[in-house]
Coordinates of C-alpha atoms and ligand atoms in Angstrom, one line a residue:
X1495 CA -39.9 -18.4 2.1
X1496 CA -39.8 -21.0 -0.4
X1497 CA -37.5 -24.0 0.1
X1498 CA -35.2 -22.7 -2.5
X1499 CA -34.8 -19.2 -1.1
X1500 CA -34.2 -20.6 2.3
X1501 CA -31.5 -22.8 1.0
X1502 CA -29.9 -19.8 -0.7
X1503 CA -30.2 -17.8 2.6
X1504 CA -28.4 -20.7 4.5
X1505 CA -25.7 -20.8 1.8
X1506 CA -25.0 -17.1 2.0
X1507 CA -24.7 -17.2 5.8
X1508 CA -22.3 -20.1 5.7
X1509 CA -20.3 -18.6 2.9
X1510 CA -19.9 -15.1 4.6
X1511 CA -19.2 -17.0 7.9
X1512 CA -16.3 -18.8 6.4
X1513 CA -15.0 -15.7 4.7
X1514 CA -14.9 -14.0 8.1
X1515 CA -13.1 -17.0 9.6
X1516 CA -10.4 -16.9 7.0
X1517 CA -10.2 -13.1 6.8
X1518 CA -7.5 -10.7 7.6
X1519 CA -4.5 -12.1 9.7
X1520 CA -5.8 -15.5 10.7
X1521 CA -2.6 -16.9 9.2
X1522 CA 0.9 -15.6 8.3
X1523 CA 0.2 -16.3 4.7
X1524 CA -2.9 -14.2 4.7
X1525 CA -0.9 -11.3 6.4
X1526 CA 1.7 -11.6 3.5
X1527 CA -1.1 -11.5 0.9
X1528 CA -2.7 -8.6 2.6
X1529 CA 0.3 -6.3 2.6
X1530 CA 1.4 -7.4 -1.0
X1531 CA -2.1 -6.4 -2.2
X1532 CA -1.9 -3.2 -0.5
X1533 CA 1.6 -2.5 -2.1
X1534 CA 0.0 -3.5 -5.5
X1535 CA -2.6 -0.8 -5.1
X1536 CA 0.2 1.7 -3.8
X1537 CA 2.1 1.0 -7.1
X1538 CA -1.0 1.5 -9.3
X1539 CA -1.7 4.9 -7.8
X1540 CA 1.9 6.0 -7.6
X1541 CA 2.6 4.9 -11.2
X1542 CA -0.3 6.8 -12.5
X1543 CA 1.0 10.0 -10.9
X1544 CA 4.6 9.2 -12.0
X1545 CA 3.3 9.2 -15.6
X1546 CA 1.8 12.5 -15.1
X1547 CA 4.7 14.1 -13.3
X1548 CA 7.1 12.8 -16.0
X1549 CA 4.9 14.1 -18.8
X1550 CA 4.4 10.6 -20.1
X1551 CA 0.7 11.2 -19.8
X1552 CA -1.3 14.5 -19.8
X1553 CA -1.6 16.0 -16.3
X1554 CA -5.1 15.7 -15.0
X1555 CA -5.4 17.7 -11.8
X1556 CA -8.6 16.0 -10.6
X1557 CA -7.2 12.4 -11.2
X1558 CA -3.9 13.3 -9.7
X1559 CA -5.5 14.6 -6.5
X1560 CA -7.6 11.4 -6.3
X1561 CA -4.6 9.2 -6.7
X1562 CA -2.7 11.2 -4.1
X1563 CA -5.7 10.9 -1.6
X1564 CA -5.7 7.1 -2.3
X1565 CA -2.0 6.9 -1.7
X1566 CA -2.2 8.8 1.5
X1567 CA -4.8 6.3 2.7
X1568 CA -3.0 3.2 1.3
X1569 CA 0.3 4.1 2.9
X1570 CA -1.5 3.4 6.3
X1571 CA -2.5 -0.2 5.2
X1572 CA 0.4 -2.5 4.7
X1573 CA 2.4 -2.1 7.8
X1574 CA 0.3 -3.8 10.6
X1575 CA 0.6 -7.1 8.5
X1576 CA 4.3 -7.1 9.1
X1577 CA 3.6 -7.7 12.8
X1578 CA 2.0 -11.0 12.4
X1579 CA 4.1 -13.8 13.7
X1580 CA 5.6 -16.1 11.1
X1581 CA 5.0 -13.6 8.3
X1582 CA 8.8 -13.3 7.9
X1583 CA 8.8 -16.6 6.0
X1584 CA 7.1 -18.0 3.1
X1585 CA 6.1 -16.3 -0.1
X1586 CA 7.5 -12.9 1.0
X1587 CA 10.1 -10.5 -0.5
X1588 CA 10.6 -8.8 2.9
X1589 CA 14.1 -9.0 4.1
X1590 CA 15.0 -10.3 7.7
X1591 CA 16.0 -6.7 8.5
X1592 CA 12.3 -5.7 8.6
X1593 CA 12.3 -7.5 11.9
X1594 CA 15.8 -7.1 13.2
X1595 CA 15.9 -3.5 12.4
X1596 CA 12.3 -2.8 13.1
X1597 CA 12.8 0.8 14.4
X1598 CA 14.4 1.9 11.1
X1599 CA 11.7 0.2 9.2
X1600 CA 8.9 1.9 11.3
X1601 CA 10.8 5.2 10.8
X1602 CA 10.8 5.0 6.9
X1603 CA 7.3 3.8 7.0
X1604 CA 6.3 7.0 9.0
X1605 CA 8.3 9.2 6.5
X1606 CA 6.4 7.5 3.6
X1607 CA 3.1 8.1 5.4
X1608 CA 3.9 11.8 6.1
X1609 CA 5.2 12.3 2.5
X1610 CA 2.0 10.9 1.0
X1611 CA -0.1 13.0 3.3
X1612 CA 1.7 16.0 2.3
X1613 CA 1.4 15.2 -1.5
X1614 CA -2.3 14.7 -1.0
X1615 CA -2.4 18.2 0.6
X1616 CA -0.1 19.9 -1.9
X1617 CA -1.9 18.3 -4.8
X1618 CA -5.1 20.4 -4.0
X1619 CA -3.4 23.8 -4.7
X1620 CA -2.2 23.1 -8.3
X1621 CA 1.4 24.5 -7.8
X1622 CA 3.3 22.2 -10.3
X1623 CA 6.7 22.8 -8.7
X1624 CA 5.4 22.0 -5.2
X1625 CA 3.6 18.8 -6.6
X1626 CA 6.8 17.6 -8.2
X1627 CA 8.7 18.2 -4.9
X1628 CA 6.2 16.5 -2.8
X1629 CA 5.9 13.5 -5.3
X1630 CA 9.7 13.2 -5.3
X1631 CA 9.9 12.9 -1.6
X1632 CA 7.2 10.2 -1.6
X1633 CA 9.2 8.2 -4.2
X1634 CA 12.4 8.7 -2.2
X1635 CA 10.6 6.9 0.7
X1636 CA 9.7 3.9 -1.5
X1637 CA 13.3 3.5 -2.8
X1638 CA 14.9 4.1 0.6
X1639 CA 12.8 1.3 2.2
X1640 CA 13.2 -1.2 -0.7
X1641 CA 16.8 -0.7 -0.7
X1642 CA 17.1 -1.8 3.0
X1643 CA 14.1 -4.1 3.6
X1644 CA 12.9 -5.6 0.3
X1645 CA 14.3 -8.3 -2.1
X1646 CA 15.1 -6.9 -5.5
Ligands
LIG327 C1 8.7 1.3 5.0 C2 9.0 0.3 3.8 C3 8.3 0.4 2.6 C4 7.9 1.6 1.9 C5 7.9 3.0 2.4 C6 7.4 1.1 0.6 N1 7.5 -0.2 0.5 FE1 7.0 -1.4 -1.2 N2 7.5 -3.1 -0.1 C7 8.1 -3.1 1.1 C8 8.3 -4.5 1.5 C9 9.0 -5.0 2.8 C10 7.7 -5.3 0.4 C11 7.7 -6.8 0.5 C12 6.3 -7.3 1.0 C13 6.2 -8.8 1.0 O1 6.6 -9.4 0.0 O2 5.9 -9.3 2.1 C14 7.2 -4.4 -0.5 C15 6.6 -4.7 -1.7 C16 6.2 -3.9 -2.7 C17 5.6 -4.3 -4.0 C18 5.5 -5.8 -4.4 C19 4.0 -6.2 -4.0 C20 3.8 -7.7 -4.5 O3 2.8 -7.9 -5.1 O4 4.4 -8.6 -4.0 C21 5.5 -3.2 -4.7 C22 5.0 -3.1 -6.1 C23 6.0 -2.0 -3.8 N3 6.3 -2.4 -2.6 C24 5.8 -0.7 -4.3 C25 6.0 0.3 -3.4 C26 5.9 1.8 -3.8 C27 5.6 2.2 -5.3 C28 6.1 2.6 -2.7 C29 6.1 4.0 -2.5 C30 5.1 4.8 -3.2 C31 6.5 1.6 -1.6 N4 6.4 0.2 -2.1 C32 6.8 2.0 -0.3 C33 8.5 -2.1 1.9 C34 8.2 -0.7 1.6

């Protein structure tokens, strides 16, 4: 190894080391950013399906299926980050009710996950009416939760 490549190797180790040390959930701020990023991706995938369901964009069955599969996975991601102590404060739009009414919050999160899983399933059979219905149920879960647990 040349001196230069040894230096580079040492640098990579220290960089990835610190990335791990600062990674998921070592602070309340990190947990907040994590769940917000997850919801950002949820919105991207949901929004693309919305455009197709509403006819604002041509329906592309393959793309829709992929989005629905992404959403089903993404629906599992944000919720553990609400359990991090202190993440009820700071740069968050979550209302205090997330923690004071945590059973209800968990129940709607579960409905959202079930609706997303069902949408992913239904989207593979191409029945437009069933897809629309399953998509509607998913959107209802977003709204129902935001109405009770998220600032406008
Ligand atoms: C069980 C509750 C719940 C469900 C279901 C839910 N959300 Fe949210 N969402 C929240 C909460 C709480 C926040 C605030 C997070 C924070 O700021 O810490 C949020 C934040 C967001 C944000 C803002 C992210 C940012 O960058 O700050 C978007 C966009 C969003 N949700 C979209 C959606 C969409 C679209 C759906 C449905 C497909 C959905 N959410 C389903 C509770 C929910």
